[in-house]
Coordinates of N, CA and C in Angstrom, one line a residue:
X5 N 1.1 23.2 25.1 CA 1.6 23.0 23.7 C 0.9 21.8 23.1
X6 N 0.3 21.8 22.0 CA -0.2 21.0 21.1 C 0.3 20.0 20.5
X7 N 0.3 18.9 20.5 CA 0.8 17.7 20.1 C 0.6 17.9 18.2
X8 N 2.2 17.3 17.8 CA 2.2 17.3 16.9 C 1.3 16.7 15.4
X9 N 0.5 17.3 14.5 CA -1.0 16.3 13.8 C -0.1 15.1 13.2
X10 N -1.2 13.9 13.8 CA -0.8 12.8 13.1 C -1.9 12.3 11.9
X11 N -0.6 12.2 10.4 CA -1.6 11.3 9.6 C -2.5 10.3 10.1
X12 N -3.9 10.6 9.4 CA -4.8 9.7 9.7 C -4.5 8.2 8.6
X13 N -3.9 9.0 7.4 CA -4.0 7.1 6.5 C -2.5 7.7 5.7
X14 N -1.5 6.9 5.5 CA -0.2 6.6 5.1 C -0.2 5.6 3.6
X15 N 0.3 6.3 2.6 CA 0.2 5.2 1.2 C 2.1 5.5 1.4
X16 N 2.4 4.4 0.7 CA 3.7 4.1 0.9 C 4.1 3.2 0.2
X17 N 5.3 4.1 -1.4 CA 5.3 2.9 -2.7 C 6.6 2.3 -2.3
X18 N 6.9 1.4 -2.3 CA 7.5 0.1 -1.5 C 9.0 0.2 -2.8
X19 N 9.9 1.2 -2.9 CA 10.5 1.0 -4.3 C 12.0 0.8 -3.5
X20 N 12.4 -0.1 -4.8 CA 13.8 -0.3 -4.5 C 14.3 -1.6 -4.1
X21 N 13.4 -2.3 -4.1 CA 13.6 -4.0 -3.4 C 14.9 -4.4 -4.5
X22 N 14.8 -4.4 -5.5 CA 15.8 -5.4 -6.8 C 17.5 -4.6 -7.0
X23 N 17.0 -2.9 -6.5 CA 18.4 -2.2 -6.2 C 18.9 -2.6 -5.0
X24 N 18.4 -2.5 -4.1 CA 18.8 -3.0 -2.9 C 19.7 -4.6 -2.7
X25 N 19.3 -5.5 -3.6 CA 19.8 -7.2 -3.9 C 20.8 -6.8 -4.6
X26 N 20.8 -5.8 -5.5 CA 22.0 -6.1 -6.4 C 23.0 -5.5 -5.9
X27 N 22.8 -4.7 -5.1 CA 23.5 -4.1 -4.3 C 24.7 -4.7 -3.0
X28 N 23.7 -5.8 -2.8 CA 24.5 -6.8 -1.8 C 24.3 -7.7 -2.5
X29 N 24.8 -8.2 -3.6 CA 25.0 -8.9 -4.5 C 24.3 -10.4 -4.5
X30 N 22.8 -9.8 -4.6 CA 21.7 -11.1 -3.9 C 20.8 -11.1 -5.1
X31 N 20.1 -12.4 -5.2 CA 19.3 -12.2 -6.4 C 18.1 -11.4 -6.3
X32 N 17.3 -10.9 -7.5 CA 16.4 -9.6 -7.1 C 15.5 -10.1 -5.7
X33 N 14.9 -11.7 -6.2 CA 13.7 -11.7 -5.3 C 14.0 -11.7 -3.6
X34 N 15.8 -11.5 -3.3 CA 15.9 -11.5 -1.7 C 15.8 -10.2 -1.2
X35 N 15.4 -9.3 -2.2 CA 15.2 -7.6 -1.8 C 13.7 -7.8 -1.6
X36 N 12.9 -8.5 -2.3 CA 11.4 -8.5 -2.0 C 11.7 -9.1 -0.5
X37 N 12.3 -10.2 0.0 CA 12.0 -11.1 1.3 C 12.3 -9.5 2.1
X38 N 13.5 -8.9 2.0 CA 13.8 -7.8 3.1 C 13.1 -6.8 3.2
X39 N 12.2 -6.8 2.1 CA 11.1 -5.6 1.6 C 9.8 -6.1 2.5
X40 N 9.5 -7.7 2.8 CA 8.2 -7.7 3.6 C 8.6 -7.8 4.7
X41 N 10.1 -7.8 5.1 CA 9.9 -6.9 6.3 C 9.9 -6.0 7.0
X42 N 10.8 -5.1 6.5 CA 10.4 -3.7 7.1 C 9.2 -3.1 7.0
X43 N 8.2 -3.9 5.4 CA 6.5 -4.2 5.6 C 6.2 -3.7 7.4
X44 N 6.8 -4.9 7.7 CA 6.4 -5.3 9.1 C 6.6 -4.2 10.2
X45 N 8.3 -3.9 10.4 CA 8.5 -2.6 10.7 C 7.8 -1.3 11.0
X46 N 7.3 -1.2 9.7 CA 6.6 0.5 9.7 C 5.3 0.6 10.2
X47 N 5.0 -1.0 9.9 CA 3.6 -1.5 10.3 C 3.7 -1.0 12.0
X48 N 4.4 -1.8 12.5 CA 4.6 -1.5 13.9 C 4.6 0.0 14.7
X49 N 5.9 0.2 13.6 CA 5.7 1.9 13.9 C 4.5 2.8 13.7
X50 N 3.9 2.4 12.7 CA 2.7 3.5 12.7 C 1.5 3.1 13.7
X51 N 1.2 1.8 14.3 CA 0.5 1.3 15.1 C 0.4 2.3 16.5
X52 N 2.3 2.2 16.7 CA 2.4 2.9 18.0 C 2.1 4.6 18.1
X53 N 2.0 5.1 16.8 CA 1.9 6.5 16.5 C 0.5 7.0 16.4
X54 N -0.4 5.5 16.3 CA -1.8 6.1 16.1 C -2.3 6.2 15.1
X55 N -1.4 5.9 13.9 CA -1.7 6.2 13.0 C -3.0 5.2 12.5
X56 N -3.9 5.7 11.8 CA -5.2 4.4 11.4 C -5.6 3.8 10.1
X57 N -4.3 4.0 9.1 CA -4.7 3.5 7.8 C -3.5 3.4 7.0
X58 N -2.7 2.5 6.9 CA -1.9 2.5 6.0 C -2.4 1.8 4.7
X59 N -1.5 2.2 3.7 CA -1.5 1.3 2.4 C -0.3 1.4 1.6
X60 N -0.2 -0.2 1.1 CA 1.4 -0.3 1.0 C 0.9 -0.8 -0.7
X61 N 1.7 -0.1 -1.5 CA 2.0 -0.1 -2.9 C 2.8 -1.7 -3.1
X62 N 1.7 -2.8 -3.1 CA 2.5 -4.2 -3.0 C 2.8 -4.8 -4.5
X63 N 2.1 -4.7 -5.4 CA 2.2 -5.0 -6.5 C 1.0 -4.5 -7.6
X64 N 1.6 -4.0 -8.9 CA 1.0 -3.1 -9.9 C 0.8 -4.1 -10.8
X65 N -0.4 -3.5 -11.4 CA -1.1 -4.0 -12.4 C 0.1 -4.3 -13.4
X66 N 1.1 -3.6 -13.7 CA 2.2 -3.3 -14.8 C 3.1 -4.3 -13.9
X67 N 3.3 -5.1 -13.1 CA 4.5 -6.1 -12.4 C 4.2 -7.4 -13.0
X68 N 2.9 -7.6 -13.6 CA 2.9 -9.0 -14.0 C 3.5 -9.2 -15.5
X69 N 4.4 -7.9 -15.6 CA 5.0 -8.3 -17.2 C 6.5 -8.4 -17.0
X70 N 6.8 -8.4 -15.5 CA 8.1 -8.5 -14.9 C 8.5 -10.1 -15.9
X71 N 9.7 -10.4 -15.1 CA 10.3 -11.9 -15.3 C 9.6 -12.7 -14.8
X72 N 9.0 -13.8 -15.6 CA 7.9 -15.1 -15.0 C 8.3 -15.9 -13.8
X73 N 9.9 -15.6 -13.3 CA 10.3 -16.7 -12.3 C 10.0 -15.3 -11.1
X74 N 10.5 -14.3 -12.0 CA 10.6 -13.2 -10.2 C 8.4 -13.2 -10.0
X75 N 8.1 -13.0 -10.8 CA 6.6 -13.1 -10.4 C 6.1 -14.3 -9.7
X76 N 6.5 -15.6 -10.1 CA 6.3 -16.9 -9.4 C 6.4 -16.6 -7.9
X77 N 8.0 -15.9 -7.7 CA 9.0 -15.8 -6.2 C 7.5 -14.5 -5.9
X78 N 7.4 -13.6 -6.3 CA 6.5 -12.3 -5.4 C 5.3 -13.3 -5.2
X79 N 4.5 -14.4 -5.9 CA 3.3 -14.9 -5.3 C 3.5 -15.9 -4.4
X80 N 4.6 -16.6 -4.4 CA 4.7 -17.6 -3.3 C 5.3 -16.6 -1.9
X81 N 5.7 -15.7 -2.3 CA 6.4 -14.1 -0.8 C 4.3 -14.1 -0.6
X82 N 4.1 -13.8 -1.2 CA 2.5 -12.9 -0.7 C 2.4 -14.4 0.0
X83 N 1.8 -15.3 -0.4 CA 1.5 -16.2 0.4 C 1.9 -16.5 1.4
X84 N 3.1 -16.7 1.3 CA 4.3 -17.1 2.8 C 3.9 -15.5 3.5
X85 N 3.5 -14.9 3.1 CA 3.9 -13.3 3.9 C 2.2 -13.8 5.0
X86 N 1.4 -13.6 4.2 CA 0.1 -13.2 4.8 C -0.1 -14.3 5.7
X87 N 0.3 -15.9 5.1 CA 0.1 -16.5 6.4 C 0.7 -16.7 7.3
X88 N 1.7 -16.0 7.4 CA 3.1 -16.0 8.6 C 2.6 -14.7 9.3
X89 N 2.4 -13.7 8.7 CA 1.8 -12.4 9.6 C 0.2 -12.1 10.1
X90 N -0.5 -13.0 9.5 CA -1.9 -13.5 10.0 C -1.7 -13.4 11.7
X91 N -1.2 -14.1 12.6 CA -1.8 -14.3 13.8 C -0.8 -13.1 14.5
X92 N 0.2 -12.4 13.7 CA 0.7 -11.3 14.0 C -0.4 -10.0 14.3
X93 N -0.9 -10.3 13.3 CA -2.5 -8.9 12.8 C -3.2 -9.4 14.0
X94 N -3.8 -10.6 14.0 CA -5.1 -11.0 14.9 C -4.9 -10.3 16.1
X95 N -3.2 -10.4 16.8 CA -2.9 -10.4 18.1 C -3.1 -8.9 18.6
X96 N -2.5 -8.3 17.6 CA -2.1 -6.7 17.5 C -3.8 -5.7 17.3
X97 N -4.3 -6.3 17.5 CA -5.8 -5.7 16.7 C -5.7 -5.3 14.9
X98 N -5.1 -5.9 14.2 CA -4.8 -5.2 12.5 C -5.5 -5.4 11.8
X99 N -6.6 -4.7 11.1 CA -7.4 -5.5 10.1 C -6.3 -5.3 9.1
X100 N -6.4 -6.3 8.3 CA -5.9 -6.3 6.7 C -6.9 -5.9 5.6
X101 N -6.6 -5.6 4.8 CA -7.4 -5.0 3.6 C -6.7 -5.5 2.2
X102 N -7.7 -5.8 1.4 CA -7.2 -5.8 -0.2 C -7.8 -5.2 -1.1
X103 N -6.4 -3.9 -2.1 CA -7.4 -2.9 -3.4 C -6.7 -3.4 -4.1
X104 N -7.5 -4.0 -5.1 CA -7.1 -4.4 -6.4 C -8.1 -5.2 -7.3
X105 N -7.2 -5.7 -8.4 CA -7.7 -7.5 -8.9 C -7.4 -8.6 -8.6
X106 N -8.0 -9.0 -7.4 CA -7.7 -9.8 -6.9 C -8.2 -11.4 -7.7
X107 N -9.0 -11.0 -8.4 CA -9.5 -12.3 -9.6 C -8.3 -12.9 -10.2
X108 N -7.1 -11.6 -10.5 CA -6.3 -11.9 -11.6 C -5.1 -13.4 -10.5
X109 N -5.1 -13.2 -9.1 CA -4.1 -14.0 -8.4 C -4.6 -15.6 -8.7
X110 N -4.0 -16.5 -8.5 CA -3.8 -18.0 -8.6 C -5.4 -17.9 -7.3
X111 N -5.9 -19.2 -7.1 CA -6.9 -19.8 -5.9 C -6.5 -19.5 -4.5
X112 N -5.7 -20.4 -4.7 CA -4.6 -20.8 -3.7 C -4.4 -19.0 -2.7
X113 N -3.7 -18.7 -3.9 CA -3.5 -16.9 -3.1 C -5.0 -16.1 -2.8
X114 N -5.3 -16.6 -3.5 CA -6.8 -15.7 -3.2 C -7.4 -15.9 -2.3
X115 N -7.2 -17.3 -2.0 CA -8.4 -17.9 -0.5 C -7.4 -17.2 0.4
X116 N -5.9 -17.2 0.4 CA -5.2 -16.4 1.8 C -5.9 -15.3 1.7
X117 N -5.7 -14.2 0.9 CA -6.3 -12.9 1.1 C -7.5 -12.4 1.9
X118 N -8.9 -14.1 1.2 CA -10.1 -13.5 1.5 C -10.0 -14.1 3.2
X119 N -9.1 -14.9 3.6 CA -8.6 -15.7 5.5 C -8.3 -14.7 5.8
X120 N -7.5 -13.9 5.5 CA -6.7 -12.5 6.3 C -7.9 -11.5 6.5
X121 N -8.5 -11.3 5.1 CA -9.5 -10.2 5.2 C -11.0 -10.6 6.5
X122 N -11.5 -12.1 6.2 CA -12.5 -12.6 6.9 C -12.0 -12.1 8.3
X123 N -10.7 -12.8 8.5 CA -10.4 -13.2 10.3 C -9.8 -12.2 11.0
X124 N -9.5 -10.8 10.7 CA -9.4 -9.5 10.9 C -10.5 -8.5 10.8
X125 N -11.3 -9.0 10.3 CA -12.6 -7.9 10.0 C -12.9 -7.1 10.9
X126 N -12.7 -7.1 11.9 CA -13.4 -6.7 13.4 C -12.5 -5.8 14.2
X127 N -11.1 -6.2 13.5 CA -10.0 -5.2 14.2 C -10.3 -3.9 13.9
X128 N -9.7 -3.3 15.3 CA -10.0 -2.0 15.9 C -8.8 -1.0 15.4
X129 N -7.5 -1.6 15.2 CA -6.8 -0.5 15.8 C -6.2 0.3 14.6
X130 N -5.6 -0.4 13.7 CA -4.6 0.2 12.2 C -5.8 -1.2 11.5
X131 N -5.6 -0.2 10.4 CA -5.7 -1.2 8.9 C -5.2 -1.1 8.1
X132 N -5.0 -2.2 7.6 CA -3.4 -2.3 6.6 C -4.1 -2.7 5.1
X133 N -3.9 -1.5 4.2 CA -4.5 -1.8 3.3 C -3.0 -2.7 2.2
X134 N -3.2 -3.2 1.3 CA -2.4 -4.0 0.3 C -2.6 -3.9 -0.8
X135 N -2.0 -2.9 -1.9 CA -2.6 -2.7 -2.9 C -1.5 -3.4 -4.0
X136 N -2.9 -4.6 -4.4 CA -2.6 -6.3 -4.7 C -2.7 -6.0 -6.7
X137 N -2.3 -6.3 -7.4 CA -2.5 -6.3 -8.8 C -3.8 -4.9 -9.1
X138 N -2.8 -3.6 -8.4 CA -3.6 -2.6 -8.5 C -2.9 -1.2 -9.2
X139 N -3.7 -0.7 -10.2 CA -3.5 0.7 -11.0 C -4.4 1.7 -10.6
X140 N -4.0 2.9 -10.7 CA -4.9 3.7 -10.7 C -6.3 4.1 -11.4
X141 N -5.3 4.4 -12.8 CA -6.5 3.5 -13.9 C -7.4 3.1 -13.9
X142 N -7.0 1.4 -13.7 CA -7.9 0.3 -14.1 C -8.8 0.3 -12.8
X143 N -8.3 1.1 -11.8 CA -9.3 1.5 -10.6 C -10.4 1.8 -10.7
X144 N -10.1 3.7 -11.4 CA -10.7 4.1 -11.6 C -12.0 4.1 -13.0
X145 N -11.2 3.4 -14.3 CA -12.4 2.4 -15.0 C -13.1 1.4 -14.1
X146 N -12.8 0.9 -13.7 CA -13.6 -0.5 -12.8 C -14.9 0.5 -12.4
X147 N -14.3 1.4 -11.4 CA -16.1 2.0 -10.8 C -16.4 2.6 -11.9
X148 N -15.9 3.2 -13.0 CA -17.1 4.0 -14.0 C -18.1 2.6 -14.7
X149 N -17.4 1.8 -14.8 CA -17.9 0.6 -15.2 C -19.1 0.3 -14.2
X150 N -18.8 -0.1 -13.5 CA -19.8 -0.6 -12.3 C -21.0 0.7 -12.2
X151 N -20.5 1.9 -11.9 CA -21.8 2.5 -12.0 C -22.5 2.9 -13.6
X152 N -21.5 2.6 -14.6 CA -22.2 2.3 -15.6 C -23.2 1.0 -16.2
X153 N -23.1 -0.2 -15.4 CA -23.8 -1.0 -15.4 C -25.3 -0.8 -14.2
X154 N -25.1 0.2 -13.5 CA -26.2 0.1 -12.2 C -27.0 1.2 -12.9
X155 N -26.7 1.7 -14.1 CA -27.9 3.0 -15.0 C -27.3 3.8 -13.9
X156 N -26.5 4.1 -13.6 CA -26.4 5.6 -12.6 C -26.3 6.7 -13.7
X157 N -27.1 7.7 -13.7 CA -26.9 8.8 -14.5 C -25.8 10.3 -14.4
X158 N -26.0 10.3 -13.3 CA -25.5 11.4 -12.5 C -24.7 11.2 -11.1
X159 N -23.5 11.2 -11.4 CA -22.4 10.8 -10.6 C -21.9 11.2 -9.1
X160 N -22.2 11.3 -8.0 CA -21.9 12.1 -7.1 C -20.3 12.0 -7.0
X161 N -18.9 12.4 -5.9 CA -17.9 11.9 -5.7 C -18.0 10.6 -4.3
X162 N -19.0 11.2 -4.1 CA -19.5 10.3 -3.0 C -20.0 8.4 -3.5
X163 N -20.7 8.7 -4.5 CA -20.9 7.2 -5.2 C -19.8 6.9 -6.0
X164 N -19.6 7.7 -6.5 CA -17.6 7.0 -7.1 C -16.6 6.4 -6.0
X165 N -16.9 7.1 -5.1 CA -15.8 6.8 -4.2 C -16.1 5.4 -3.3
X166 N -17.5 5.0 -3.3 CA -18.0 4.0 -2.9 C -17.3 2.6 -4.0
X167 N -16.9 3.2 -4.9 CA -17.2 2.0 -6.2 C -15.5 1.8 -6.5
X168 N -14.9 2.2 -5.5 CA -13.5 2.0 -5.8 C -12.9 0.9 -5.2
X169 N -11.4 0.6 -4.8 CA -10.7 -1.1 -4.4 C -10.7 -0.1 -2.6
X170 N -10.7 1.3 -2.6 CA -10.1 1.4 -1.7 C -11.2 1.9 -0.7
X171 N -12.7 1.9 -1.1 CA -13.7 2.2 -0.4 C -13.7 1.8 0.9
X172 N -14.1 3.0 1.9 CA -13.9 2.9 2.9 C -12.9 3.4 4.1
X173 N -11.7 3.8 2.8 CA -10.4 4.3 3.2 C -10.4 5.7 3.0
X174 N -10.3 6.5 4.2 CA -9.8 8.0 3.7 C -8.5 8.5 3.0
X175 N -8.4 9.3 2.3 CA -7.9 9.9 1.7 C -6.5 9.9 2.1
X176 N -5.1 9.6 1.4 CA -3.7 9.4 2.4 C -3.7 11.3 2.5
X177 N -3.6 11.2 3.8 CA -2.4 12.4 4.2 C -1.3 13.2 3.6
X178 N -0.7 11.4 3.7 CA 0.9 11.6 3.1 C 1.2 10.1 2.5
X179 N 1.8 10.3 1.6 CA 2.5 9.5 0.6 C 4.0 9.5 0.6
X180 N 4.2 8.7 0.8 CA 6.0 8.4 1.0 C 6.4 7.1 -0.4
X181 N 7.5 7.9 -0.9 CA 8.2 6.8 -2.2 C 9.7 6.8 -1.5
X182 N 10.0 5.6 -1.4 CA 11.3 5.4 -1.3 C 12.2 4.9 -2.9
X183 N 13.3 4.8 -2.6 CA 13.9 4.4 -4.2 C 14.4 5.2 -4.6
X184 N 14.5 6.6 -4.2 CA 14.8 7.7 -5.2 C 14.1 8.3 -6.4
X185 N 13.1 7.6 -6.8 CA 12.4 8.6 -8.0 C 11.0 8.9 -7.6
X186 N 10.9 10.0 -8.2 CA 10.2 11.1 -8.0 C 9.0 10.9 -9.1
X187 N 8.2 10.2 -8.3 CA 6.2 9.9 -9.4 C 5.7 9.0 -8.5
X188 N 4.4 9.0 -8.7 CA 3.7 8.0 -8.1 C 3.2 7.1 -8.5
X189 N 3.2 6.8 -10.2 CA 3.5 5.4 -10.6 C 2.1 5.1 -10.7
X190 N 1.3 5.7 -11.2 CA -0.2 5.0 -11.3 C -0.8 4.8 -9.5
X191 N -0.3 5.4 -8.4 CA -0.4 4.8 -7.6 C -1.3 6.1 -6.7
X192 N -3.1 5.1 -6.5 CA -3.7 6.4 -6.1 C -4.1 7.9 -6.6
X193 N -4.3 7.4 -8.0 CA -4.4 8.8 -8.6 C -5.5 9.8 -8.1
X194 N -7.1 9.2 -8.0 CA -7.7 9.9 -7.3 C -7.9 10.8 -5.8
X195 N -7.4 9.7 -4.7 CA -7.1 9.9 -3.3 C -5.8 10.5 -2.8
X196 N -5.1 10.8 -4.1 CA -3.5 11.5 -3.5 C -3.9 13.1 -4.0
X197 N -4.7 13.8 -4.1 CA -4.9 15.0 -4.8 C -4.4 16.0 -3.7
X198 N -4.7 16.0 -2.3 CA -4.3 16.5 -1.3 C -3.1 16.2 -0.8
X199 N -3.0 14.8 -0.8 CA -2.1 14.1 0.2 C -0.4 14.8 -0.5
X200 N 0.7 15.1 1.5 CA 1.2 15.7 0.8 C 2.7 14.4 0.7
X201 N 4.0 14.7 -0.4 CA 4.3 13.8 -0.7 C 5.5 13.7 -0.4
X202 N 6.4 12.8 -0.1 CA 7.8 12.8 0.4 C 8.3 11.4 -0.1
X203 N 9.9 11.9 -0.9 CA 10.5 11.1 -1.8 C 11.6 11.1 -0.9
X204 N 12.3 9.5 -0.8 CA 13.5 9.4 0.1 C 14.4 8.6 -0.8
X205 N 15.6 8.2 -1.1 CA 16.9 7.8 -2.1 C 17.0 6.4 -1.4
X206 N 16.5 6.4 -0.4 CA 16.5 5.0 0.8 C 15.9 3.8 -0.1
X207 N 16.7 2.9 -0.2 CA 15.9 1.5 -0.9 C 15.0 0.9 0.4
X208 N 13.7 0.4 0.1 CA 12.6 0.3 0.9 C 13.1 -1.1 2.0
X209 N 14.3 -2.1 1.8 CA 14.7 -3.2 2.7 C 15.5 -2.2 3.6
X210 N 15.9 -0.9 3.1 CA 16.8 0.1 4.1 C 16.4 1.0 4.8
X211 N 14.9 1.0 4.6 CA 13.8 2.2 5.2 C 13.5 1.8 6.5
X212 N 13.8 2.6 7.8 CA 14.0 2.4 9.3 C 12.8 3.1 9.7
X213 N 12.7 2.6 11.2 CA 11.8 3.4 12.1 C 11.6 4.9 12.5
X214 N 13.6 5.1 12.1 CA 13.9 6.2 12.4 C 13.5 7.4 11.5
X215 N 13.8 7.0 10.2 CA 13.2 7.7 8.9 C 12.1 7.7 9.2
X216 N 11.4 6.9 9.4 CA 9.4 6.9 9.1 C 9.4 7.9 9.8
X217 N 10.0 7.8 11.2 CA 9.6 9.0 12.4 C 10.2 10.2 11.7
X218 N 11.1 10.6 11.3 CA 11.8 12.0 10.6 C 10.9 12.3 9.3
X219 N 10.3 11.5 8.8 CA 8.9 11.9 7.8 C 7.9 12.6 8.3
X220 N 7.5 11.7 9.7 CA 6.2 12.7 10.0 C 6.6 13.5 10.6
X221 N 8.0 13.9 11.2 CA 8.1 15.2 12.2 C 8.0 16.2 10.9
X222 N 8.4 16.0 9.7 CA 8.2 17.0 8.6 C 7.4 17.2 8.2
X223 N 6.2 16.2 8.2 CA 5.0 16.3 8.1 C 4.3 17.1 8.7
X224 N 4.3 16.8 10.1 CA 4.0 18.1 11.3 C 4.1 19.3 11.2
X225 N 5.4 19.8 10.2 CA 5.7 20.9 10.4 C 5.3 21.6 9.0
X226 N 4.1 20.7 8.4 CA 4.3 21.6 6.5 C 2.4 22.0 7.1
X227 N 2.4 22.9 6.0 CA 0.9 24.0 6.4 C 0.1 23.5 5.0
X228 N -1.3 22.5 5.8 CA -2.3 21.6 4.7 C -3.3 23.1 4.0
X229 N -3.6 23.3 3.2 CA -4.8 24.2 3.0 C -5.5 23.9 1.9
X230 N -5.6 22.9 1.7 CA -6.7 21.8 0.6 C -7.1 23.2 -0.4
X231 N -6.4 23.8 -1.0 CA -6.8 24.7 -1.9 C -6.9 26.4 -0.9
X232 N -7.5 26.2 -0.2 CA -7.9 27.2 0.3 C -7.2 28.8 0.5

């Protein structure tokens, strides 16, 4: 009997943090704290499944028009996050990764990102990509730009795909939205064209091991045929 196919790369839009707080009658930003960890959670679980590429929908180009106090609270979370889970990654083999604009973050945050990115570089096992003040969009302008600056005349998918935040990363599999609604939110427009998609009503501080696992056994069982 054939072992069940495991996604090779997991995108995963992180929704529901602020329903979840108000829910348990908490202010929005304690649904982000419960949000980076089950981060951690799925992190774990997909490590043990083999899986080799996640990427977690951390924050959108369109979040920095949120409330200026809840944005303050998400940059000081990213900070406290990456360097509390830093020697987590090192130990576990985890590279970290970052797609986005990363220009647009404070210094401070930036130098964490480029520590996490440097001092993981080498890991073997999962890479955890973070997609940091990132649109699909403004993704995909950025490389037209870039190979519009390099005189490229003639565009392969192959050189586009080099010129993107997520170069390097294969294509997701599967995409999973928690939160209840049904879009992907600017999220991955190019690389999700295949990938197939699963929406859960679960607020993302409420998203279990158990779920993730009941995702991919559904996964397992749906028929890929990239067009064919």
């Amino acid at each position: 009997m054939s072992k069940a196919p495991i996604p090779q790369c997991i995108g995963i839009i992180m929704d529901g943090n602020r329903r979840f707080a108000k829910e348990e009658n908490k202010d929005p930003w304690e649904g982000h704290r419960a949000g980076a960890e089950t981060l951690k959670t799925v992190v774990s679980a997909a490590q043990e499944k083999g899986i080799r590429h996640l990427i977690f929908y951390t924050l959108s180009t369109e979040n920095w028009k949120r409330d200026p106090k809840e944005v303050e609270f998400l940059l000081a979370l990213l900070k406290e996050f990456f360097t509390a889970y830093l020697p987590e990654a090192i130990e576990k083999g985890t590279r970290i990764r970052i797609a986005g604009q990363k220009e647009r973050f404070p210094e401070d945050v930036q130098a964490v990102f480029s520590d996490a990115e440097e001092r993981t570089k080498n890991a073997a096992s999962l890479t955890v990509w973070f997609a940091l003040s990132y649109g699909g969009r403004a993704e995909i302008l950025q490389a037209v730009n870039a190979l519009v600056r390099a005189g490229v005349e003639e565009v392969s998918e192959e050189m586009f795909e080099a010129r993107l935040w997520t170069a390097g990363m294969p294509d997701p599999d599967l995409i999973i939205r928690t939160g209840g609604e049904i879009r992907l939110s600017n999220f991955l427009p190019w690389q999700s064209v295949y990938s197939e998609l699963f929406f859960t009503d679960t607020y993302w501080p409420a998203f279990t091991k158990d779920e993730f696992h009941s995702i991919l056994e559904a996964y397992a069982s749906r028929a890929r045929r990239f067009g064919r």
